[in-house]
PDB file of C-alpha atoms and ligand atoms in Angstrom:
ATOM      1  CA  MET A   1      -7.682   0.346 -37.435  1.00 47.00           C
ATOM      2  CA  LEU A   2      -5.643   3.481 -37.232  1.00 51.00           C
ATOM      3  CA  LYS A   3      -2.904   4.769 -39.376  1.00 51.00           C
ATOM      4  CA  THR A   4       0.134   3.971 -38.018  1.00 48.00           C
ATOM      5  CA  SER A   5       3.214   6.522 -37.527  1.00 46.00           C
ATOM      6  CA  ASN A   6       7.139   5.486 -37.655  1.00 58.00           C
ATOM      7  CA  SER A   7       7.564   8.693 -35.322  1.00 83.00           C
ATOM      8  CA  MET A   8       5.123   7.592 -32.303  1.00 87.00           C
ATOM      9  CA  CYS A   9       4.866   4.666 -30.066  1.00 85.00           C
ATOM     10  CA  GLN A  10       1.792   2.221 -31.199  1.00 87.00           C
ATOM     11  CA  ALA A  11       1.086   0.749 -28.089  1.00 87.00           C
ATOM     12  CA  LEU A  12      -1.298   2.225 -25.590  1.00 87.00           C
ATOM     13  CA  THR A  13      -0.942   3.559 -22.520  1.00 84.00           C
ATOM     14  CA  LYS A  14      -2.543   2.094 -19.452  1.00 82.00           C
ATOM     15  CA  LYS A  15      -5.394   4.358 -19.493  1.00 84.00           C
ATOM     16  CA  GLY A  16      -5.942   2.752 -22.643  1.00 87.00           C
ATOM     17  CA  LYS A  17      -5.209   5.484 -25.023  1.00 87.00           C
ATOM     18  CA  PRO A  18      -2.384   5.935 -28.027  1.00 88.00           C
ATOM     19  CA  CYS A  19       1.141   5.905 -26.180  1.00 87.00           C
ATOM     20  CA  ARG A  20       2.284   9.189 -28.777  1.00 85.00           C
ATOM     21  CA  ALA A  21       5.721   9.211 -26.959  1.00 85.00           C
ATOM     22  CA  ALA A  22       8.620   9.012 -29.485  1.00 86.00           C
ATOM     23  CA  ALA A  23       8.897   5.605 -30.713  1.00 87.00           C
ATOM     24  CA  THR A  24      12.292   3.987 -31.043  1.00 82.00           C
ATOM     25  CA  GLU A  25      13.003   1.663 -34.192  1.00 80.00           C
ATOM     26  CA  GLY A  26      10.645  -1.005 -33.157  1.00 81.00           C
ATOM     27  CA  GLY A  27       7.763   1.180 -33.523  1.00 86.00           C
ATOM     28  CA  LEU A  28       7.156   1.227 -29.374  1.00 86.00           C
ATOM     29  CA  CYS A  29       8.903   3.985 -27.320  1.00 84.00           C
ATOM     30  CA  PHE A  30      11.619   3.279 -24.784  1.00 81.00           C
ATOM     31  CA  PHE A  31       9.135   2.349 -22.104  1.00 81.00           C
ATOM     32  CA  HIS A  32       7.093  -0.007 -23.999  1.00 83.00           C
ATOM     33  CA  ALA A  33       9.463  -1.337 -25.896  1.00 84.00           C
ATOM     34  CA  ASN A  34      11.195  -2.273 -22.536  1.00 79.00           C
ATOM     35  CA  PRO A  35       8.278  -2.970 -20.286  1.00 75.00           C
ATOM     36  CA  ASN A  36      10.956  -4.188 -17.378  1.00 72.00           C
ATOM     37  CA  LYS A  37      12.433  -0.522 -17.101  1.00 66.00           C
ATOM     38  CA  ALA A  38       8.443   0.360 -16.994  1.00 57.00           C
ATOM     39  CA  VAL A  39       7.573  -1.593 -14.394  1.00 59.00           C
ATOM     40  CA  GLU A  40      11.342  -0.956 -11.949  1.00 58.00           C
ATOM     41  CA  LEU A  41      10.705   2.698 -12.607  1.00 55.00           C
ATOM     42  CA  GLY A  42       6.873   2.771 -12.020  1.00 55.00           C
ATOM     43  CA  ARG A  43       5.879   0.123  -9.593  1.00 54.00           C
ATOM     44  CA  ILE A  44       3.442   2.590  -7.487  1.00 48.00           C
ATOM     45  CA  GLY A  45       1.014   2.161 -10.198  1.00 49.00           C
ATOM     46  CA  GLY A  46      -1.818   0.031 -10.329  1.00 48.00           C
ATOM     47  CA  ARG A  47      -2.166  -3.636 -11.019  1.00 48.00           C
ATOM     48  CA  ARG A  48      -5.191  -3.167 -12.194  1.00 47.00           C
ATOM     49  CA  ASN A  49      -5.390  -6.574 -13.882  1.00 47.00           C
ATOM     50  CA  GLY A  50      -6.045  -9.963 -12.370  1.00 48.00           C
ATOM     51  CA  LYS A  51      -6.006 -10.571  -8.500  1.00 46.00           C
ATOM     52  CA  SER A  52      -4.875  -7.616  -6.217  1.00 47.00           C
ATOM     53  CA  PRO A  53      -1.118  -8.290  -5.169  1.00 52.00           C
ATOM     54  CA  VAL A  54      -2.254  -8.484  -1.350  1.00 50.00           C
ATOM     55  CA  GLY A  55      -5.053 -11.349  -1.392  1.00 55.00           C
ATOM     56  CA  SER A  56      -8.428 -11.331  -1.125  1.00 56.00           C
ATOM     57  CA  GLU A  57      -9.266  -7.993  -0.649  1.00 67.00           C
ATOM     58  CA  PRO A  58      -7.833  -4.550  -0.268  1.00 76.00           C
ATOM     59  CA  LEU A  59      -6.306  -4.135   3.059  1.00 78.00           C
ATOM     60  CA  PRO A  60      -8.392  -2.029   5.218  1.00 80.00           C
ATOM     61  CA  ASN A  61      -7.642   0.908   7.714  1.00 86.00           C
ATOM     62  CA  LEU A  62      -5.278  -0.606  10.465  1.00 88.00           C
ATOM     63  CA  ASP A  63      -6.047   2.163  12.939  1.00 89.00           C
ATOM     64  CA  SER A  64      -6.442  -0.117  15.849  1.00 90.00           C
ATOM     65  CA  ALA A  65      -4.637  -3.103  17.504  1.00 89.00           C
ATOM     66  CA  ALA A  66      -7.543  -4.699  16.486  1.00 91.00           C
ATOM     67  CA  ALA A  67      -7.586  -4.148  12.806  1.00 91.00           C
ATOM     68  CA  VAL A  68      -3.873  -5.418  12.724  1.00 92.00           C
ATOM     69  CA  ARG A  69      -4.287  -8.382  14.679  1.00 92.00           C
ATOM     70  CA  ASP A  70      -7.551  -9.296  11.968  1.00 92.00           C
ATOM     71  CA  THR A  71      -5.365  -8.330   9.181  1.00 91.00           C
ATOM     72  CA  VAL A  72      -2.452 -10.456  10.046  1.00 91.00           C
ATOM     73  CA  ASN A  73      -5.287 -13.357  11.017  1.00 93.00           C
ATOM     74  CA  ARG A  74      -6.133 -12.894   6.967  1.00 90.00           C
ATOM     75  CA  LEU A  75      -2.905 -13.084   5.521  1.00 90.00           C
ATOM     76  CA  ILE A  76      -1.720 -15.881   7.156  1.00 92.00           C
ATOM     77  CA  THR A  77      -4.853 -17.560   6.041  1.00 92.00           C
ATOM     78  CA  ASP A  78      -4.114 -15.972   2.595  1.00 90.00           C
ATOM     79  CA  VAL A  79      -0.825 -17.528   2.628  1.00 91.00           C
ATOM     80  CA  TYR A  80      -1.847 -20.820   3.465  1.00 93.00           C
ATOM     81  CA  ALA A  81      -4.535 -20.579   1.224  1.00 92.00           C
ATOM     82  CA  GLY A  82      -1.770 -19.978  -1.863  1.00 90.00           C
ATOM     83  CA  LYS A  83      -3.791 -16.213  -2.529  1.00 88.00           C
ATOM     84  CA  LEU A  84      -1.082 -14.438  -1.350  1.00 88.00           C
ATOM     85  CA  HIS A  85       2.771 -14.590  -1.921  1.00 90.00           C
ATOM     86  CA  PRO A  86       4.792 -15.255   1.004  1.00 91.00           C
ATOM     87  CA  ARG A  87       7.344 -12.673  -0.170  1.00 91.00           C
ATOM     88  CA  ILE A  88       4.617 -10.241   0.055  1.00 89.00           C
ATOM     89  CA  ALA A  89       3.375 -11.573   3.594  1.00 90.00           C
ATOM     90  CA  THR A  90       7.140 -11.067   4.751  1.00 92.00           C
ATOM     91  CA  GLY A  91       7.243  -7.394   3.321  1.00 91.00           C
ATOM     92  CA  LEU A  92       4.141  -6.463   5.127  1.00 91.00           C
ATOM     93  CA  ALA A  93       5.464  -8.094   8.706  1.00 92.00           C
ATOM     94  CA  PRO A  94       7.644  -5.765   9.859  1.00 94.00           C
ATOM     95  CA  LEU A  95       4.969  -2.493   8.582  1.00 93.00           C
ATOM     96  CA  MET A  96       2.620  -4.622  10.497  1.00 93.00           C
ATOM     97  CA  GLN A  97       4.956  -4.089  13.674  1.00 94.00           C
ATOM     98  CA  LEU A  98       6.016  -0.745  13.221  1.00 94.00           C
ATOM     99  CA  GLN A  99       1.853   0.470  12.907  1.00 93.00           C
ATOM    100  CA  LEU A 100       1.301  -1.742  15.994  1.00 93.00           C
ATOM    101  CA  ARG A 101       4.211   0.266  17.479  1.00 94.00           C
ATOM    102  CA  VAL A 102       2.984   3.636  16.721  1.00 94.00           C
ATOM    103  CA  LEU A 103      -0.680   2.349  17.777  1.00 94.00           C
ATOM    104  CA  GLU A 104       0.514   1.180  21.194  1.00 93.00           C
ATOM    105  CA  LYS A 105       2.363   4.984  21.665  1.00 94.00           C
ATOM    106  CA  MET A 106      -0.612   7.042  20.370  1.00 93.00           C
ATOM    107  CA  ASP A 107      -2.911   4.930  22.766  1.00 92.00           C
ATOM    108  CA  LEU A 108      -0.232   5.629  25.804  1.00 94.00           C
ATOM    109  CA  GLU A 109       0.001   8.945  24.713  1.00 95.00           C
ATOM    110  CA  GLN A 110      -4.107   9.381  24.884  1.00 95.00           C
ATOM    111  CA  ARG A 111      -3.920   7.674  28.154  1.00 95.00           C
ATOM    112  CA  LEU A 112      -1.563  10.576  29.122  1.00 96.00           C
ATOM    113  CA  THR A 113      -3.240  13.264  28.226  1.00 96.00           C
ATOM    114  CA  LYS A 114      -6.370  12.425  30.114  1.00 96.00           C
ATOM    115  CA  ILE A 115      -4.560  11.808  33.335  1.00 95.00           C
ATOM    116  CA  GLU A 116      -2.749  15.007  32.784  1.00 95.00           C
ATOM    117  CA  ARG A 117      -6.431  16.385  31.989  1.00 95.00           C
ATOM    118  CA  GLN A 118      -7.743  15.063  35.530  1.00 94.00           C
ATOM    119  CA  LEU A 119      -4.872  15.990  37.308  1.00 94.00           C
ATOM    120  CA  LYS A 120      -5.330  19.826  36.295  1.00 94.00           C
ATOM    121  CA  ALA A 121      -9.030  19.340  37.097  1.00 93.00           C
ATOM    122  CA  MET A 122      -8.291  17.899  40.690  1.00 91.00           C
ATOM    123  CA  SER A 123      -5.639  20.881  41.046  1.00 91.00           C
ATOM    124  CA  GLU A 124      -8.156  23.228  39.923  1.00 87.00           C
ATOM    125  CA  ASN A 125     -10.523  22.064  41.941  1.00 78.00           C
ATOM    126  CA  ARG A 126      -8.321  22.671  45.045  1.00 69.00           C
TER     127      ARG A 126
HETATM  128 ZN1   ZN V   1       4.541   3.613 -25.675  1.00 83.59          ZN
END
């Protein structure tokens, strides 16, 4: 057991190392004494332990309409099976829609570029 110090936080960081932050009266630093504050401030970090918050598997690359469709399928299945909190699915839904819209736009742009190239080629061959 390490020698405890009153001046340093006695908790461990997320990486499992001694925190070393300045401790408050309880022997813990501000964040370790107020874990909810840390969660509020650093939600981005990881939930390394336990289940993934997005269900059974990490989300795939949503780089095609088919991938978005497959993922929506899986989210529905996961919510139904109780593997995914409906609130997370609710939060993801508008993002999926946004992604679909972007994909549609990209698709249109690609087609437009192709047509423009063909038109240019036609006019040059004249
Ligand atoms: Zn600490």
